[in-house]
mmCIF file of C-alpha atoms in Angstrom:
data_model
loop_
_atom_site.group_PDB
_atom_site.id
_atom_site.type_symbol
_atom_site.label_atom_id
_atom_site.label_comp_id
_atom_site.label_asym_id
_atom_site.label_seq_id
_atom_site.Cartn_x
_atom_site.Cartn_y
_atom_site.Cartn_z
ATOM 1 C CA UNK A 1 -8.696 3.361 -1.216
ATOM 2 C CA UNK A 2 -10.286 6.735 -0.479
ATOM 3 C CA UNK A 3 -11.546 9.649 -2.529
ATOM 4 C CA UNK A 4 -10.917 13.188 -1.367
ATOM 5 C CA UNK A 5 -13.592 15.858 -1.597
ATOM 6 C CA UNK A 6 -12.469 19.492 -1.363
ATOM 7 C CA UNK A 7 -14.742 22.255 -0.102
ATOM 8 C CA UNK A 8 -15.179 25.567 -1.893
ATOM 9 C CA UNK A 9 -12.019 27.716 -1.631
ATOM 10 C CA UNK A 10 -12.035 30.743 0.719
ATOM 11 C CA UNK A 11 -12.960 34.211 -0.546
ATOM 12 C CA UNK A 12 -9.311 35.211 -0.704
ATOM 13 C CA UNK A 13 -8.758 32.418 -3.184
ATOM 14 C CA UNK A 14 -11.835 33.377 -5.210
ATOM 15 C CA UNK A 15 -10.567 36.937 -5.619
ATOM 16 C CA UNK A 16 -7.406 35.886 -7.394
ATOM 17 C CA UNK A 17 -6.854 36.422 -11.097
ATOM 18 C CA UNK A 18 -8.890 34.352 -13.533
ATOM 19 C CA UNK A 19 -5.743 32.500 -14.637
ATOM 20 C CA UNK A 20 -4.962 31.411 -11.079
ATOM 21 C CA UNK A 21 -8.610 30.469 -10.596
ATOM 22 C CA UNK A 22 -8.515 28.285 -13.693
ATOM 23 C CA UNK A 23 -5.403 26.511 -12.384
ATOM 24 C CA UNK A 24 -7.132 25.958 -9.051
ATOM 25 C CA UNK A 25 -10.226 24.517 -10.739
ATOM 26 C CA UNK A 26 -8.175 22.177 -12.901
ATOM 27 C CA UNK A 27 -6.274 20.901 -9.880
ATOM 28 C CA UNK A 28 -9.504 20.571 -7.900
ATOM 29 C CA UNK A 29 -11.015 18.463 -10.680
ATOM 30 C CA UNK A 30 -7.897 16.339 -10.849
ATOM 31 C CA UNK A 31 -7.872 15.809 -7.082
ATOM 32 C CA UNK A 32 -11.543 14.840 -6.892
ATOM 33 C CA UNK A 33 -11.055 11.931 -9.297
ATOM 34 C CA UNK A 34 -7.683 10.781 -7.970
ATOM 35 C CA UNK A 35 -7.142 7.751 -5.776
ATOM 36 C CA UNK A 36 -5.185 8.601 -2.633
ATOM 37 C CA UNK A 37 -2.693 5.941 -1.662
ATOM 38 C CA UNK A 38 -0.211 7.128 0.913
ATOM 39 C CA UNK A 39 1.031 10.099 2.939
ATOM 40 C CA UNK A 40 4.689 11.035 3.311
ATOM 41 C CA UNK A 41 6.547 10.312 6.598
ATOM 42 C CA UNK A 42 6.181 13.985 7.545
ATOM 43 C CA UNK A 43 2.448 13.952 6.693
ATOM 44 C CA UNK A 44 3.005 17.103 4.638
ATOM 45 C CA UNK A 45 2.497 15.451 1.248
ATOM 46 C CA UNK A 46 0.508 12.607 -0.253
ATOM 47 C CA UNK A 47 0.595 10.623 -3.472
ATOM 48 C CA UNK A 48 -2.310 9.937 -5.824
ATOM 49 C CA UNK A 49 -2.759 8.277 -9.188
ATOM 50 C CA UNK A 50 -5.080 8.528 -12.155
ATOM 51 C CA UNK A 51 -5.802 6.559 -15.291
ATOM 52 C CA UNK A 52 -3.137 8.551 -17.145
ATOM 53 C CA UNK A 53 -0.474 6.187 -15.657
ATOM 54 C CA UNK A 54 1.255 8.956 -13.665
ATOM 55 C CA UNK A 55 1.647 9.563 -9.935
ATOM 56 C CA UNK A 56 0.987 12.987 -8.420
ATOM 57 C CA UNK A 57 2.651 14.415 -5.311
ATOM 58 C CA UNK A 58 0.426 16.904 -3.497
ATOM 59 C CA UNK A 59 1.162 19.442 -0.781
ATOM 60 C CA UNK A 60 -1.410 18.997 1.990
ATOM 61 C CA UNK A 61 -1.371 22.664 3.102
ATOM 62 C CA UNK A 62 -1.834 24.253 -0.322
ATOM 63 C CA UNK A 63 -3.577 21.323 -2.058
ATOM 64 C CA UNK A 64 -1.418 21.863 -5.117
ATOM 65 C CA UNK A 65 0.491 19.371 -7.241
ATOM 66 C CA UNK A 66 4.230 19.609 -6.609
ATOM 67 C CA UNK A 67 5.528 16.736 -8.712
ATOM 68 C CA UNK A 68 4.249 14.459 -11.449
ATOM 69 C CA UNK A 69 6.067 11.118 -11.574
ATOM 70 C CA UNK A 70 6.169 9.429 -14.977
ATOM 71 C CA UNK A 71 7.426 5.967 -15.862
ATOM 72 C CA UNK A 72 4.561 3.491 -15.784
ATOM 73 C CA UNK A 73 3.451 2.137 -19.146
ATOM 74 C CA UNK A 74 -0.001 1.215 -17.843
ATOM 75 C CA UNK A 75 -2.325 2.494 -15.126
ATOM 76 C CA UNK A 76 -0.854 2.489 -11.598
ATOM 77 C CA UNK A 77 -2.695 0.097 -9.266
ATOM 78 C CA UNK A 78 -1.238 1.154 -5.911
ATOM 79 C CA UNK A 79 1.513 3.234 -4.329
ATOM 80 C CA UNK A 80 3.087 3.568 -0.905
ATOM 81 C CA UNK A 81 5.554 6.033 0.602
ATOM 82 C CA UNK A 82 8.621 4.659 2.346
ATOM 83 C CA UNK A 83 8.282 5.386 6.107
ATOM 84 C CA UNK A 84 11.919 6.517 6.410
ATOM 85 C CA UNK A 85 13.286 7.532 3.008
ATOM 86 C CA UNK A 86 12.085 9.768 0.195
ATOM 87 C CA UNK A 87 11.063 6.804 -1.944
ATOM 88 C CA UNK A 88 7.670 5.823 -3.356
ATOM 89 C CA UNK A 89 6.925 2.272 -4.469
ATOM 90 C CA UNK A 90 4.201 1.920 -7.069
ATOM 91 C CA UNK A 91 2.826 -0.970 -9.121
ATOM 92 C CA UNK A 92 1.467 -1.193 -12.624
ATOM 93 C CA UNK A 93 0.360 -4.606 -13.846
ATOM 94 C CA UNK A 94 2.943 -7.027 -12.437
ATOM 95 C CA UNK A 95 5.832 -4.539 -12.311
ATOM 96 C CA UNK A 96 6.908 -2.417 -9.329
ATOM 97 C CA UNK A 97 8.752 0.881 -9.678
ATOM 98 C CA UNK A 98 10.678 2.817 -7.052
ATOM 99 C CA UNK A 99 10.464 6.587 -7.524
ATOM 100 C CA UNK A 100 12.383 9.489 -6.009
ATOM 101 C CA UNK A 101 9.829 12.304 -5.560
ATOM 102 C CA UNK A 102 12.639 14.742 -4.704
ATOM 103 C CA UNK A 103 14.506 14.181 -7.974
ATOM 104 C CA UNK A 104 11.450 13.227 -10.054
ATOM 105 C CA UNK A 105 12.991 10.052 -11.417
ATOM 106 C CA UNK A 106 12.693 6.276 -11.412
ATOM 107 C CA UNK A 107 15.252 4.635 -9.137
ATOM 108 C CA UNK A 108 14.622 1.002 -9.981
ATOM 109 C CA UNK A 109 12.062 -1.269 -11.638
ATOM 110 C CA UNK A 110 11.211 -4.758 -10.410
ATOM 111 C CA UNK A 111 9.975 -6.501 -13.526
ATOM 112 C CA UNK A 112 7.428 -9.283 -13.126
ATOM 113 C CA UNK A 113 7.291 -9.037 -9.356
ATOM 114 C CA UNK A 114 4.346 -11.410 -9.744
ATOM 115 C CA UNK A 115 4.399 -13.445 -12.916
ATOM 116 C CA UNK A 116 0.787 -13.804 -14.018
ATOM 117 C CA UNK A 117 -1.324 -11.270 -12.096
ATOM 118 C CA UNK A 118 -1.204 -7.507 -11.352
ATOM 119 C CA UNK A 119 0.256 -6.420 -8.021
ATOM 120 C CA UNK A 120 -2.741 -5.406 -5.896
ATOM 121 C CA UNK A 121 -1.075 -4.125 -2.702
ATOM 122 C CA UNK A 122 2.312 -2.875 -1.487
ATOM 123 C CA UNK A 123 3.539 -2.317 2.056
ATOM 124 C CA UNK A 124 6.882 -1.236 3.550
ATOM 125 C CA UNK A 125 8.116 -2.593 6.857
ATOM 126 C CA UNK A 126 8.736 -0.144 9.713
ATOM 127 C CA UNK A 127 12.363 0.661 8.860
ATOM 128 C CA UNK A 128 11.722 0.922 5.127
ATOM 129 C CA UNK A 129 14.129 -1.805 4.019
ATOM 130 C CA UNK A 130 11.631 -4.517 3.034
ATOM 131 C CA UNK A 131 8.750 -4.186 0.599
ATOM 132 C CA UNK A 132 5.893 -6.703 0.710
ATOM 133 C CA UNK A 133 3.619 -7.270 -2.292
ATOM 134 C CA UNK A 134 0.598 -9.437 -3.057
ATOM 135 C CA UNK A 135 -1.298 -10.321 -6.214
ATOM 136 C CA UNK A 136 -3.948 -12.597 -7.628
ATOM 137 C CA UNK A 137 -1.416 -15.381 -8.153
ATOM 138 C CA UNK A 138 -1.974 -16.517 -4.528
ATOM 139 C CA UNK A 139 1.470 -15.360 -3.435
ATOM 140 C CA UNK A 140 3.014 -12.779 -1.140
ATOM 141 C CA UNK A 141 6.538 -11.636 -1.983
ATOM 142 C CA UNK A 142 9.141 -9.665 -0.062
ATOM 143 C CA UNK A 143 11.895 -7.609 -1.661
ATOM 144 C CA UNK A 144 14.942 -6.186 0.100
ATOM 145 C CA UNK A 145 15.379 -2.637 -1.177
ATOM 146 C CA UNK A 146 19.135 -2.874 -0.703
ATOM 147 C CA UNK A 147 19.076 -5.607 -3.392
ATOM 148 C CA UNK A 148 15.718 -5.116 -5.132
ATOM 149 C CA UNK A 149 16.624 -7.120 -8.228
ATOM 150 C CA UNK A 150 16.079 -10.406 -6.378
ATOM 151 C CA UNK A 151 13.067 -11.365 -4.301
ATOM 152 C CA UNK A 152 13.975 -12.185 -0.727
ATOM 153 C CA UNK A 153 11.014 -14.409 0.051
ATOM 154 C CA UNK A 154 7.876 -15.829 -1.542
ATOM 155 C CA UNK A 155 4.969 -17.186 0.496
ATOM 156 C CA UNK A 156 2.460 -19.235 -1.459
ATOM 157 C CA UNK A 157 -1.180 -19.415 -0.365
ATOM 158 C CA UNK A 158 -3.936 -21.739 -1.452
ATOM 159 C CA UNK A 159 -6.199 -18.851 -2.398
ATOM 160 C CA UNK A 160 -5.806 -15.302 -3.688
ATOM 161 C CA UNK A 161 -4.368 -12.844 -1.141
ATOM 162 C CA UNK A 162 -6.088 -9.466 -0.784
ATOM 163 C CA UNK A 163 -4.775 -8.109 2.552
ATOM 164 C CA UNK A 164 -1.260 -7.806 3.988
ATOM 165 C CA UNK A 165 0.259 -6.185 7.083
ATOM 166 C CA UNK A 166 3.645 -6.096 8.809
ATOM 167 C CA UNK A 167 3.656 -6.850 12.522
ATOM 168 C CA UNK A 168 4.104 -3.637 14.489
ATOM 169 C CA UNK A 169 6.467 -5.123 17.091
ATOM 170 C CA UNK A 170 8.089 -8.221 15.579
ATOM 171 C CA UNK A 171 10.468 -7.542 12.693
ATOM 172 C CA UNK A 172 10.218 -11.152 11.540
ATOM 173 C CA UNK A 173 6.430 -11.448 11.410
ATOM 174 C CA UNK A 174 3.668 -10.494 8.996
ATOM 175 C CA UNK A 175 -0.046 -11.175 8.613
ATOM 176 C CA UNK A 176 -1.943 -12.002 5.422
ATOM 177 C CA UNK A 177 -5.602 -12.500 4.522
ATOM 178 C CA UNK A 178 -7.143 -14.309 1.539
ATOM 179 C CA UNK A 179 -10.415 -14.278 -0.392
ATOM 180 C CA UNK A 180 -11.644 -17.277 1.614
ATOM 181 C CA UNK A 181 -11.718 -15.249 4.846
ATOM 182 C CA UNK A 182 -8.583 -16.846 6.328
ATOM 183 C CA UNK A 183 -5.875 -14.982 8.287
ATOM 184 C CA UNK A 184 -2.300 -16.204 8.561
ATOM 185 C CA UNK A 185 0.538 -15.022 10.806
ATOM 186 C CA UNK A 186 3.993 -15.906 9.459
ATOM 187 C CA UNK A 187 7.538 -16.074 10.820
ATOM 188 C CA UNK A 188 9.760 -15.049 7.898
ATOM 189 C CA UNK A 189 12.993 -15.946 9.720
ATOM 190 C CA UNK A 190 12.127 -19.649 9.658
ATOM 191 C CA UNK A 191 11.369 -20.268 5.987
ATOM 192 C CA UNK A 192 8.020 -18.468 6.254
ATOM 193 C CA UNK A 193 6.753 -20.708 9.031
ATOM 194 C CA UNK A 194 2.997 -20.509 9.665
ATOM 195 C CA UNK A 195 2.676 -19.400 13.279
ATOM 196 C CA UNK A 196 -1.038 -18.763 13.658
ATOM 197 C CA UNK A 197 -4.174 -19.338 11.596
ATOM 198 C CA UNK A 198 -7.721 -17.960 11.896
ATOM 199 C CA UNK A 199 -10.830 -19.005 10.016
ATOM 200 C CA UNK A 200 -11.874 -15.398 10.396
ATOM 201 C CA UNK A 201 -14.527 -14.428 7.873
ATOM 202 C CA UNK A 202 -16.986 -16.134 5.573
ATOM 203 C CA UNK A 203 -15.751 -14.155 2.577
ATOM 204 C CA UNK A 204 -12.822 -12.115 1.326
ATOM 205 C CA UNK A 205 -10.682 -10.153 3.805
ATOM 206 C CA UNK A 206 -10.223 -6.619 2.509
ATOM 207 C CA UNK A 207 -7.929 -5.073 5.099
ATOM 208 C CA UNK A 208 -5.834 -5.899 8.182
ATOM 209 C CA UNK A 209 -4.737 -3.489 10.908
ATOM 210 C CA UNK A 210 -2.370 -4.474 13.723
ATOM 211 C CA UNK A 211 -2.384 -2.690 17.096
ATOM 212 C CA UNK A 212 0.686 -0.732 18.205
ATOM 213 C CA UNK A 213 1.259 -3.308 20.966
ATOM 214 C CA UNK A 214 1.264 -6.124 18.410
ATOM 215 C CA UNK A 215 -1.103 -8.169 20.564
ATOM 216 C CA UNK A 216 -4.086 -8.152 18.219
ATOM 217 C CA UNK A 217 -5.223 -7.299 14.730
ATOM 218 C CA UNK A 218 -8.494 -5.992 13.342
ATOM 219 C CA UNK A 219 -9.843 -7.282 10.041
ATOM 220 C CA UNK A 220 -12.488 -6.105 7.602
ATOM 221 C CA UNK A 221 -14.213 -8.608 5.369
ATOM 222 C CA UNK A 222 -17.113 -8.858 2.971
ATOM 223 C CA UNK A 223 -19.292 -10.759 5.448
ATOM 224 C CA UNK A 224 -23.003 -10.286 4.930
ATOM 225 C CA UNK A 225 -24.025 -11.330 8.454
ATOM 226 C CA UNK A 226 -25.350 -8.225 10.197
ATOM 227 C CA UNK A 227 -25.440 -9.652 13.713
ATOM 228 C CA UNK A 228 -21.651 -9.802 14.035
ATOM 229 C CA UNK A 229 -20.689 -7.167 11.519
ATOM 230 C CA UNK A 230 -17.873 -7.136 8.940
ATOM 231 C CA UNK A 231 -15.036 -6.081 11.297
ATOM 232 C CA UNK A 232 -13.455 -8.415 13.851
ATOM 233 C CA UNK A 233 -10.580 -8.507 16.340
ATOM 234 C CA UNK A 234 -8.025 -11.322 16.673
ATOM 235 C CA UNK A 235 -5.213 -12.142 19.096
ATOM 236 C CA UNK A 236 -1.721 -12.533 17.621
ATOM 237 C CA UNK A 237 1.332 -14.415 18.821
ATOM 238 C CA UNK A 238 3.795 -11.923 20.257
ATOM 239 C CA UNK A 239 6.607 -14.403 20.917
ATOM 240 C CA UNK A 240 8.121 -16.191 17.925
ATOM 241 C CA UNK A 241 11.197 -18.315 17.451
ATOM 242 C CA UNK A 242 13.960 -16.395 15.720
#
Protein backbone atom coordinates (compact mmCIF):
# COMPACT_ATOMS: atom_id res chain seq x y z
CA UNK A 1 0.00 0.00 0.00
CA UNK A 2 1.09 3.60 -0.58
CA UNK A 3 0.56 6.91 1.16
CA UNK A 4 -0.03 10.04 -0.86
CA UNK A 5 1.61 13.33 0.04
CA UNK A 6 0.11 16.50 -1.44
CA UNK A 7 2.14 19.65 -2.03
CA UNK A 8 0.99 23.10 -0.97
CA UNK A 9 -1.94 24.31 -3.13
CA UNK A 10 -1.29 27.01 -5.77
CA UNK A 11 -1.80 30.70 -4.97
CA UNK A 12 -5.14 30.71 -6.76
CA UNK A 13 -6.34 28.10 -4.31
CA UNK A 14 -4.96 30.01 -1.33
CA UNK A 15 -6.89 33.13 -2.31
CA UNK A 16 -10.26 31.44 -2.06
CA UNK A 17 -12.70 32.13 0.74
CA UNK A 18 -11.84 30.89 4.22
CA UNK A 19 -14.70 28.37 4.07
CA UNK A 20 -13.36 26.81 0.88
CA UNK A 21 -9.87 26.83 2.38
CA UNK A 22 -11.11 24.98 5.44
CA UNK A 23 -12.74 22.34 3.22
CA UNK A 24 -9.49 21.97 1.29
CA UNK A 25 -7.47 21.55 4.49
CA UNK A 26 -9.86 18.95 5.87
CA UNK A 27 -9.69 16.96 2.65
CA UNK A 28 -5.91 17.33 2.54
CA UNK A 29 -5.65 15.94 6.07
CA UNK A 30 -7.97 13.09 5.19
CA UNK A 31 -5.98 12.25 2.06
CA UNK A 32 -2.61 12.27 3.83
CA UNK A 33 -3.71 9.56 6.26
CA UNK A 34 -5.66 7.45 3.77
CA UNK A 35 -4.44 4.20 2.27
CA UNK A 36 -4.65 4.23 -1.53
CA UNK A 37 -5.76 0.93 -2.98
CA UNK A 38 -6.76 1.19 -6.60
CA UNK A 39 -7.33 3.54 -9.54
CA UNK A 40 -10.39 3.44 -11.78
CA UNK A 41 -10.15 1.96 -15.32
CA UNK A 42 -10.05 5.50 -16.72
CA UNK A 43 -7.33 6.53 -14.23
CA UNK A 44 -9.43 9.59 -13.38
CA UNK A 45 -10.41 8.44 -9.89
CA UNK A 46 -8.97 6.36 -7.08
CA UNK A 47 -10.31 4.71 -3.95
CA UNK A 48 -8.93 5.03 -0.42
CA UNK A 49 -9.95 3.85 3.02
CA UNK A 50 -9.55 4.96 6.60
CA UNK A 51 -10.17 3.53 10.04
CA UNK A 52 -13.72 4.90 9.96
CA UNK A 53 -14.77 1.80 7.92
CA UNK A 54 -15.73 3.83 4.82
CA UNK A 55 -14.28 3.98 1.32
CA UNK A 56 -13.59 7.31 -0.38
CA UNK A 57 -13.68 7.97 -4.13
CA UNK A 58 -11.35 10.79 -5.15
CA UNK A 59 -11.06 12.80 -8.35
CA UNK A 60 -7.41 12.81 -9.43
CA UNK A 61 -7.56 16.23 -11.16
CA UNK A 62 -9.20 18.17 -8.33
CA UNK A 63 -8.07 15.97 -5.42
CA UNK A 64 -11.54 16.19 -3.92
CA UNK A 65 -13.76 13.47 -2.48
CA UNK A 66 -16.63 12.66 -4.84
CA UNK A 67 -18.26 9.74 -3.05
CA UNK A 68 -18.14 8.13 0.37
CA UNK A 69 -19.12 4.45 0.32
CA UNK A 70 -20.62 3.10 3.54
CA UNK A 71 -21.48 -0.48 4.42
CA UNK A 72 -18.57 -2.11 6.22
CA UNK A 73 -19.09 -2.83 9.90
CA UNK A 74 -15.35 -2.91 10.60
CA UNK A 75 -12.26 -1.31 9.10
CA UNK A 76 -11.70 -2.01 5.39
CA UNK A 77 -8.53 -4.02 4.75
CA UNK A 78 -8.25 -3.68 0.97
CA UNK A 79 -10.15 -2.55 -2.11
CA UNK A 80 -9.80 -2.95 -5.86
CA UNK A 81 -11.57 -1.36 -8.83
CA UNK A 82 -13.01 -3.64 -11.48
CA UNK A 83 -10.95 -3.18 -14.70
CA UNK A 84 -14.07 -3.09 -16.90
CA UNK A 85 -17.13 -2.18 -14.84
CA UNK A 86 -17.96 0.53 -12.33
CA UNK A 87 -17.64 -1.86 -9.40
CA UNK A 88 -15.31 -1.78 -6.39
CA UNK A 89 -14.59 -4.89 -4.34
CA UNK A 90 -13.55 -4.28 -0.76
CA UNK A 91 -12.90 -6.52 2.25
CA UNK A 92 -13.49 -6.07 5.94
CA UNK A 93 -12.55 -8.95 8.22
CA UNK A 94 -13.56 -12.08 6.29
CA UNK A 95 -16.39 -10.46 4.31
CA UNK A 96 -16.17 -8.97 0.81
CA UNK A 97 -18.52 -6.26 -0.45
CA UNK A 98 -19.16 -5.14 -4.01
CA UNK A 99 -19.92 -1.42 -4.29
CA UNK A 100 -21.31 0.73 -7.09
CA UNK A 101 -19.45 4.07 -6.86
CA UNK A 102 -21.84 5.59 -9.42
CA UNK A 103 -24.96 4.84 -7.38
CA UNK A 104 -23.27 4.92 -3.96
CA UNK A 105 -24.67 1.58 -2.86
CA UNK A 106 -23.71 -1.97 -1.94
CA UNK A 107 -24.41 -4.42 -4.75
CA UNK A 108 -23.63 -7.67 -2.98
CA UNK A 109 -21.89 -9.03 0.12
CA UNK A 110 -19.91 -12.26 0.19
CA UNK A 111 -20.13 -13.34 3.81
CA UNK A 112 -17.26 -15.37 5.24
CA UNK A 113 -15.28 -15.43 2.02
CA UNK A 114 -12.56 -16.89 4.23
CA UNK A 115 -13.83 -18.58 7.35
CA UNK A 116 -11.29 -17.88 10.07
CA UNK A 117 -9.01 -15.05 8.89
CA UNK A 118 -9.43 -11.54 7.42
CA UNK A 119 -9.17 -11.17 3.65
CA UNK A 120 -5.76 -9.59 3.03
CA UNK A 121 -5.78 -9.08 -0.76
CA UNK A 122 -8.24 -8.88 -3.66
CA UNK A 123 -7.58 -8.98 -7.39
CA UNK A 124 -9.84 -8.95 -10.47
CA UNK A 125 -8.95 -10.87 -13.60
CA UNK A 126 -8.47 -8.93 -16.85
CA UNK A 127 -12.11 -9.04 -18.00
CA UNK A 128 -13.51 -8.30 -14.55
CA UNK A 129 -15.59 -11.46 -14.17
CA UNK A 130 -13.49 -13.31 -11.58
CA UNK A 131 -12.36 -12.02 -8.21
CA UNK A 132 -9.43 -13.69 -6.43
CA UNK A 133 -8.93 -13.37 -2.67
CA UNK A 134 -6.38 -14.59 -0.14
CA UNK A 135 -6.22 -14.66 3.64
CA UNK A 136 -4.28 -16.02 6.57
CA UNK A 137 -6.16 -19.32 6.41
CA UNK A 138 -3.64 -20.58 3.80
CA UNK A 139 -6.20 -20.48 1.00
CA UNK A 140 -6.82 -18.61 -2.23
CA UNK A 141 -10.42 -18.37 -3.41
CA UNK A 142 -12.01 -17.33 -6.69
CA UNK A 143 -15.52 -15.94 -7.04
CA UNK A 144 -17.45 -15.54 -10.28
CA UNK A 145 -19.13 -12.13 -10.13
CA UNK A 146 -22.00 -13.39 -12.26
CA UNK A 147 -22.81 -15.77 -9.35
CA UNK A 148 -20.96 -14.26 -6.38
CA UNK A 149 -22.92 -16.15 -3.74
CA UNK A 150 -20.91 -19.33 -4.39
CA UNK A 151 -17.14 -19.63 -4.55
CA UNK A 152 -15.94 -20.97 -7.87
CA UNK A 153 -12.64 -22.39 -6.68
CA UNK A 154 -10.55 -22.79 -3.54
CA UNK A 155 -6.81 -23.50 -3.64
CA UNK A 156 -5.31 -24.63 -0.36
CA UNK A 157 -1.66 -23.94 0.46
CA UNK A 158 0.54 -25.35 3.17
CA UNK A 159 1.42 -21.89 4.45
CA UNK A 160 -0.22 -18.47 4.63
CA UNK A 161 -0.59 -16.72 1.26
CA UNK A 162 0.41 -13.05 1.06
CA UNK A 163 0.74 -12.38 -2.70
CA UNK A 164 -1.54 -13.15 -5.65
CA UNK A 165 -1.55 -12.26 -9.35
CA UNK A 166 -3.54 -13.22 -12.45
CA UNK A 167 -1.53 -14.27 -15.48
CA UNK A 168 -1.50 -11.48 -18.04
CA UNK A 169 -1.90 -13.75 -21.08
CA UNK A 170 -3.45 -17.03 -19.90
CA UNK A 171 -7.05 -16.75 -18.69
CA UNK A 172 -6.75 -20.05 -16.83
CA UNK A 173 -3.57 -19.32 -14.88
CA UNK A 174 -2.65 -17.47 -11.70
CA UNK A 175 0.41 -17.11 -9.48
CA UNK A 176 0.54 -17.12 -5.68
CA UNK A 177 3.25 -16.55 -3.08
CA UNK A 178 3.37 -17.62 0.57
CA UNK A 179 5.14 -16.56 3.76
CA UNK A 180 7.75 -19.29 3.25
CA UNK A 181 9.07 -17.60 0.09
CA UNK A 182 7.49 -20.09 -2.33
CA UNK A 183 5.85 -19.19 -5.67
CA UNK A 184 3.21 -21.33 -7.33
CA UNK A 185 1.74 -21.15 -10.84
CA UNK A 186 -1.68 -22.79 -11.13
CA UNK A 187 -3.95 -24.01 -13.93
CA UNK A 188 -7.49 -23.36 -12.69
CA UNK A 189 -9.12 -25.23 -15.59
CA UNK A 190 -7.73 -28.56 -14.36
CA UNK A 191 -8.84 -28.63 -10.72
CA UNK A 192 -6.22 -26.04 -9.75
CA UNK A 193 -3.33 -28.10 -11.07
CA UNK A 194 0.11 -26.97 -9.88
CA UNK A 195 2.01 -26.13 -13.06
CA UNK A 196 5.21 -24.57 -11.77
CA UNK A 197 6.91 -24.11 -8.40
CA UNK A 198 9.79 -21.88 -7.28
CA UNK A 199 11.65 -21.90 -3.98
CA UNK A 200 12.05 -18.19 -4.57
CA UNK A 201 12.82 -16.34 -1.35
CA UNK A 202 14.04 -17.12 2.13
CA UNK A 203 11.11 -15.29 3.71
CA UNK A 204 7.64 -13.99 2.98
CA UNK A 205 6.73 -12.89 -0.56
CA UNK A 206 5.03 -9.51 -0.40
CA UNK A 207 4.12 -8.85 -4.03
CA UNK A 208 4.08 -10.47 -7.48
CA UNK A 209 4.09 -8.68 -10.84
CA UNK A 210 3.71 -10.50 -14.16
CA UNK A 211 5.10 -9.08 -17.42
CA UNK A 212 2.72 -8.11 -20.22
CA UNK A 213 4.11 -10.97 -22.32
CA UNK A 214 3.34 -13.45 -19.55
CA UNK A 215 6.80 -14.98 -19.86
CA UNK A 216 8.12 -13.97 -16.44
CA UNK A 217 7.15 -12.55 -13.10
CA UNK A 218 8.95 -10.31 -10.64
CA UNK A 219 8.65 -10.90 -6.90
CA UNK A 220 9.42 -8.86 -3.81
CA UNK A 221 10.21 -10.61 -0.56
CA UNK A 222 11.48 -9.87 2.91
CA UNK A 223 14.92 -11.34 2.21
CA UNK A 224 17.69 -9.86 4.30
CA UNK A 225 20.53 -10.90 1.98
CA UNK A 226 21.96 -7.72 0.46
CA UNK A 227 24.08 -9.37 -2.21
CA UNK A 228 21.08 -10.54 -4.24
CA UNK A 229 18.51 -8.05 -3.08
CA UNK A 230 14.82 -8.54 -2.21
CA UNK A 231 13.44 -8.48 -5.78
CA UNK A 232 13.84 -11.36 -8.23
CA UNK A 233 12.70 -12.43 -11.70
CA UNK A 234 11.24 -15.84 -12.61
CA UNK A 235 10.25 -17.58 -15.84
CA UNK A 236 6.64 -18.75 -16.14
CA UNK A 237 5.03 -21.47 -18.21
CA UNK A 238 3.22 -19.86 -21.12
CA UNK A 239 1.65 -23.04 -22.50
CA UNK A 240 -0.81 -24.90 -20.27
CA UNK A 241 -3.24 -27.71 -20.88
CA UNK A 242 -6.81 -26.44 -21.09
